[in-house]
CSV table of C-alpha atoms in Angstrom, one decimal:
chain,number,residue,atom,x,y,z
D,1,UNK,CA,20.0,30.0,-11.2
D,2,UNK,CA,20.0,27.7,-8.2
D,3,UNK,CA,17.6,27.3,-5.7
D,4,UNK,CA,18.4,26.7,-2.2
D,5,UNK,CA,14.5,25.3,-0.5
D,6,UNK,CA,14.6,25.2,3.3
D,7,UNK,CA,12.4,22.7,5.4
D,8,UNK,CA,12.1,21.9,9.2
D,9,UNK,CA,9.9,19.5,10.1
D,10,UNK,CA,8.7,18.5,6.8
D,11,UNK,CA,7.5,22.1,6.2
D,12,UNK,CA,8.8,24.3,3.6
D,13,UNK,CA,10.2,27.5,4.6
D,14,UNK,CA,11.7,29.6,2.7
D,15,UNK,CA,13.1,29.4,-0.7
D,16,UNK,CA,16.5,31.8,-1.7
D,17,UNK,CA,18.3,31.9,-4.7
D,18,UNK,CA,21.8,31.4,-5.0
D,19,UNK,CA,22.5,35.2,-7.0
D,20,UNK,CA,25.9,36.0,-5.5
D,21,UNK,CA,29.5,34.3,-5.4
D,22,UNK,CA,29.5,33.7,-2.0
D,23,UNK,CA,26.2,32.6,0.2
D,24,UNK,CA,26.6,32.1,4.1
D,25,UNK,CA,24.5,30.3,6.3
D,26,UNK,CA,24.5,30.5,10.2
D,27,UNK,CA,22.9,31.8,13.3
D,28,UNK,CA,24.2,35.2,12.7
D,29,UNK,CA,21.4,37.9,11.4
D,30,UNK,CA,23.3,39.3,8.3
D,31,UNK,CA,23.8,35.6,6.9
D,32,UNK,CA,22.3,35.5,3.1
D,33,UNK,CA,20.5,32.5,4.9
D,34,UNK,CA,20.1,33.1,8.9
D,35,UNK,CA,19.1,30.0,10.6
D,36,UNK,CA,18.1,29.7,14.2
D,37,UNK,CA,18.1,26.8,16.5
D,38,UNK,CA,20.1,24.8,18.4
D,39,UNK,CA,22.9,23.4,16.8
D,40,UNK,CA,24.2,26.1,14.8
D,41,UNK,CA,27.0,27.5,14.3
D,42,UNK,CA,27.4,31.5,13.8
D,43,UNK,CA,29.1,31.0,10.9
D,44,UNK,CA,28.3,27.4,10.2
D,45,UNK,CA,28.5,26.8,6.0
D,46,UNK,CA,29.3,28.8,3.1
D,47,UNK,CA,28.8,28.3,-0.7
D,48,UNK,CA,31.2,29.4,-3.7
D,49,UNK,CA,30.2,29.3,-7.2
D,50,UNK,CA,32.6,28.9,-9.4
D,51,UNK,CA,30.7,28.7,-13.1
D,52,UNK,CA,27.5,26.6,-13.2
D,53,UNK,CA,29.1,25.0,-10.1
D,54,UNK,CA,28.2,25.4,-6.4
D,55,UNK,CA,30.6,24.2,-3.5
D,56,UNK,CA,29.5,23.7,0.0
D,57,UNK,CA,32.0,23.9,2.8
D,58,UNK,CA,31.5,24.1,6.6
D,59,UNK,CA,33.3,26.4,8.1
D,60,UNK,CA,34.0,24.9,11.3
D,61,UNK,CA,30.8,24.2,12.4
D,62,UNK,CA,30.2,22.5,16.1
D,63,UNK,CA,28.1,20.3,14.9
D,64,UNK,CA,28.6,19.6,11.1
D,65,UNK,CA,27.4,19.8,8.1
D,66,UNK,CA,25.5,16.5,6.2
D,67,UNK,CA,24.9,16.3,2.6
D,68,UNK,CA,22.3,13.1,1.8
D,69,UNK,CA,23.0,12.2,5.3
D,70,UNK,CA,26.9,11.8,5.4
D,71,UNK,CA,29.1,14.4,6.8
D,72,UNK,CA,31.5,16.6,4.3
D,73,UNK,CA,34.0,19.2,4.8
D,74,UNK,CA,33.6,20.3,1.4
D,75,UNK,CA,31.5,19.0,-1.5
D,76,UNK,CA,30.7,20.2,-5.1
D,77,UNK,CA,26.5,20.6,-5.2
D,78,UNK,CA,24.5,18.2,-7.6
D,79,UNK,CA,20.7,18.5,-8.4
D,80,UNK,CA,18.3,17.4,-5.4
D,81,UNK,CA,21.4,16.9,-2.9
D,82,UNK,CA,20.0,17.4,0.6
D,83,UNK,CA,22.0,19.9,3.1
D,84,UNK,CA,21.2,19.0,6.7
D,85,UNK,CA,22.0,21.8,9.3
D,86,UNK,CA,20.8,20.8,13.1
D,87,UNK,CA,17.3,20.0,12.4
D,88,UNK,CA,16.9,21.9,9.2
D,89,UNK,CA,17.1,20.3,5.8
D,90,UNK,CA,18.0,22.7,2.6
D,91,UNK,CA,17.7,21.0,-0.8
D,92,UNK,CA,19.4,22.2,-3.5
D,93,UNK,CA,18.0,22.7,-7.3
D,94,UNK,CA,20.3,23.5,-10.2
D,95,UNK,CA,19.3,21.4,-13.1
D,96,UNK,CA,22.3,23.1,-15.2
D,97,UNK,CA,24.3,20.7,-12.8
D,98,UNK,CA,22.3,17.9,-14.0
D,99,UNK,CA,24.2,18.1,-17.4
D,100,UNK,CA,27.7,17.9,-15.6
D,101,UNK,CA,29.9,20.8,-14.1
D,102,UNK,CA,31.5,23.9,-15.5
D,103,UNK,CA,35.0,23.0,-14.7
D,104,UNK,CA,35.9,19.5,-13.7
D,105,UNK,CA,33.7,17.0,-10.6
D,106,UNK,CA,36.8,15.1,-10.3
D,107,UNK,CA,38.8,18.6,-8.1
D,108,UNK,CA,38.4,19.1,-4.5
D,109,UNK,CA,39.0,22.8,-2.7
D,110,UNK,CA,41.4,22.6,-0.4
D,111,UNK,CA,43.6,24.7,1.9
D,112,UNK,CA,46.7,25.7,0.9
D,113,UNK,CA,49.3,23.6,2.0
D,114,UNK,CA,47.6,20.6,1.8
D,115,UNK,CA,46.8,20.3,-1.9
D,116,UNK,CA,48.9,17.3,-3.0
D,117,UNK,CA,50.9,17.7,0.6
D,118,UNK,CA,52.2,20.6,-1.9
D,119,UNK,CA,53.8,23.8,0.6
D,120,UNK,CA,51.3,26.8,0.8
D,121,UNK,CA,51.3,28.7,-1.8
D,122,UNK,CA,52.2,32.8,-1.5
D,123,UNK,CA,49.5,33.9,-3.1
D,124,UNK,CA,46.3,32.7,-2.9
D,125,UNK,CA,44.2,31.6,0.3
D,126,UNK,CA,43.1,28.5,-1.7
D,127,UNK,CA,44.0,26.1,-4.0
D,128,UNK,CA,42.5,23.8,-6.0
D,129,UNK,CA,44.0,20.4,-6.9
D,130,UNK,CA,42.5,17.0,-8.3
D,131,UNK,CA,41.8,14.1,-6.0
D,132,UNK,CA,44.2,11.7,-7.5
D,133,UNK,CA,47.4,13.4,-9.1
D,134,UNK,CA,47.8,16.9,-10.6
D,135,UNK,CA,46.6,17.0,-14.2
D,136,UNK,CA,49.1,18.8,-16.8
D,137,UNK,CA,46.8,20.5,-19.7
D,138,UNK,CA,46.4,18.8,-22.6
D,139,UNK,CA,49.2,16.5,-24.0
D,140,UNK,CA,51.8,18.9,-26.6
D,141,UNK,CA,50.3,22.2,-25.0
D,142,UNK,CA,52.2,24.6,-23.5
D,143,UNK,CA,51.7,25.0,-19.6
D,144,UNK,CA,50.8,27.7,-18.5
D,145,UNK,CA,53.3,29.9,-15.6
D,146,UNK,CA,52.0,32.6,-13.3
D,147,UNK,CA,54.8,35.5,-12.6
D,148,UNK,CA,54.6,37.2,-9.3
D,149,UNK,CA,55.5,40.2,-9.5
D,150,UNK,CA,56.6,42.5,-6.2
D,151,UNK,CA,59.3,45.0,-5.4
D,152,UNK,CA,61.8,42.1,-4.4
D,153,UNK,CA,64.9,40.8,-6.7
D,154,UNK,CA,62.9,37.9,-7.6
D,155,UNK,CA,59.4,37.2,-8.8
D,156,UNK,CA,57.8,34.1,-7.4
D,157,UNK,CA,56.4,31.9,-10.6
D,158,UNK,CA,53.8,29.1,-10.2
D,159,UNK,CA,53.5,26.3,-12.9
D,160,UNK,CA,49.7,25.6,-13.3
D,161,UNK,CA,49.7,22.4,-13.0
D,162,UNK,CA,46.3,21.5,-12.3
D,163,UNK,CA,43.2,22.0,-13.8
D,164,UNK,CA,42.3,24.8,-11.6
D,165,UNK,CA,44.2,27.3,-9.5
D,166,UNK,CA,42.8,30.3,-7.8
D,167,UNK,CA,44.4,33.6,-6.6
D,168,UNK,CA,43.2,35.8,-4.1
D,169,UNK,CA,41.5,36.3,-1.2
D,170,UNK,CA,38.0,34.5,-0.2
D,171,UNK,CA,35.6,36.5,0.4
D,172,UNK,CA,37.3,39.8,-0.9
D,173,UNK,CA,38.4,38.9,-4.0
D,174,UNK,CA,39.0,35.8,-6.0
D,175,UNK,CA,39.9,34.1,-9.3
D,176,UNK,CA,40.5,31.2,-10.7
D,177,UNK,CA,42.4,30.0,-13.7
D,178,UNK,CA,41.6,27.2,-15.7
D,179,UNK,CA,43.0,25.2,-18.1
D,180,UNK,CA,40.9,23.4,-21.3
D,181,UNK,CA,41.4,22.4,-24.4
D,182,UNK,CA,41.3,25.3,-26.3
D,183,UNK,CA,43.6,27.4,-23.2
D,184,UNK,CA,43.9,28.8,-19.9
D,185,UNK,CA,41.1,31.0,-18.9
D,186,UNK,CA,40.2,33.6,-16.1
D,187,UNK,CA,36.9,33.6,-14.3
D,188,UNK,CA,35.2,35.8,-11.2
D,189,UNK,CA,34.7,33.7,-8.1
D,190,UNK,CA,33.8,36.4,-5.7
D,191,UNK,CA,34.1,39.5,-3.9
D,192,UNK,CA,32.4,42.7,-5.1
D,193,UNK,CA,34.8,43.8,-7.9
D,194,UNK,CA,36.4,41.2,-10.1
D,195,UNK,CA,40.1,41.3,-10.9
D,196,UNK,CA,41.6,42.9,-13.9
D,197,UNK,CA,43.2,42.0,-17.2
D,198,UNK,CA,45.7,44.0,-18.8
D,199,UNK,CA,43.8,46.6,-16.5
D,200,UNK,CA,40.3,46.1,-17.3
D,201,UNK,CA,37.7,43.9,-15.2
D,202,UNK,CA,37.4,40.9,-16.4
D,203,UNK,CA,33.4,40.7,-15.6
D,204,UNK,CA,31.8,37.7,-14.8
D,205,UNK,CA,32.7,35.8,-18.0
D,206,UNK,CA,35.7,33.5,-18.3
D,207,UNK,CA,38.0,35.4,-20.3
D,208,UNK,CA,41.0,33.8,-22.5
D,209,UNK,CA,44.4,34.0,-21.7
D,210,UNK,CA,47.4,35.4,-23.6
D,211,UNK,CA,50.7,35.1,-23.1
D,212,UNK,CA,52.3,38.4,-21.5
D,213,UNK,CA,48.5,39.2,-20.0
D,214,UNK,CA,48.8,41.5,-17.1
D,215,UNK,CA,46.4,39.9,-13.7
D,216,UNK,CA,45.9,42.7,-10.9
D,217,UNK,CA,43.9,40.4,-8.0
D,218,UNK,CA,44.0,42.0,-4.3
D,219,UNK,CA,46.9,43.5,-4.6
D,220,UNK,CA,49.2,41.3,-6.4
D,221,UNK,CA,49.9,41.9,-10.1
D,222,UNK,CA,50.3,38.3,-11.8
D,223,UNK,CA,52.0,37.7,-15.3
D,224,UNK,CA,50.5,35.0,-17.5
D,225,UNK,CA,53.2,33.0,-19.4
D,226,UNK,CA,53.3,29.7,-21.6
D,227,UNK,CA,56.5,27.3,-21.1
């Protein structure tokens, strides 16, 4: 489990664990990590795991958010990387990061819309794309297709092109679907109830894929499909 260790001044403290899906940090008193002093933001960072990886994004902060003393938007946690909000420094342990991420260091989270200058996506709040250009899975594989389904004449489908797409809403409920060599997977990202698979929870385990698999996330029902 990861280990968030907070300093000001040189002085250690307080040490929390990162034991939830989503972990916010701010001024505001029900933060999992409340902060005071001047400088920040009510609702200044946040960080989604997604796997053995943990992603840090500001959330609008006034003054920023530094990792190892450079400013990010968003930025996939490695072992000993040091957060640095105002005056207060947070280093972050995870040595399962040490050995490489869950997924794929090479993607970025970004709104939708901009992923790839891509349009925003219907379903979804985020999306997840590769810095460079959008991976297909594995050469000869199939790719996989997501089905919207809804009351209207015609069901949205999205190609999942990239390594990693997520459906959902942040902070409510979220998933993400992943493609490797062996298929196309599910996994919990957060929110207090995962989504369901052929109408069971999917847990916090990634869970394989099949064509023809029923996905119920919010309140969207998704169809899994191969090309």
């Amino acid at each position: 489990m990861a280990k968030l260790i907070v300093s000001q001044n040189g002085e250690v403290i307080e040490n929390r664990f990162l034991n939830a899906s989503s972990f916010t940090i701010g001024s505001l008193a029900d933060s999992d990590l409340s902060l005071a002093g001047e400088g920040i933001s009510r609702t200044h960072a946040r960080i989604t795991s997604v796997g053995n990886d943990d992603i840090l994004e500001d959330q609008g902060s006034t003054n920023g958010t530094l990792v190892n003393g450079r400013s990010i938007t968003r930025h996939i946690l490695q072992n000993d990387d040091v957060i640095e909000i105002a005056n207060i420094q947070i280093r972050y342990r995870n040595h399962k990061a040490i050995d490489g991420p869950s997924f794929d260091r090479t993607m970025i989270i970004q709104p939708s819309g901009e992923a790839l200058g891509a349009p925003a996506q219907a379903v979804g709040t985020y999306a997840l794309a590769t810095a460079k250009k959008a991976r297909r899975f594995r050469t000869g594989a199939r790719m996989g297709l997501v089905r919207v389904l809804n009351d209207g004449p015609l069901a949205q489908e999205i190609e999942l092109t990239e390594v990693l797409h997520t459906f959902g809403v942040p902070g409510t409920q979220l998933a993400v679907i992943n493609s490797r060599p062996q298929g196309y997977f599910i996994t919990h990202v957060e929110g207090k109830k995962p989504a369901r698979l052929n109408g069971k929870s999917i847990g916090h385990e990634p869970r394989s894929l099949a064509p023809n698999d029923m996905i119920e996330v919010v309140n969207e029902k998704l169809l899994f499909l191969l090309k």
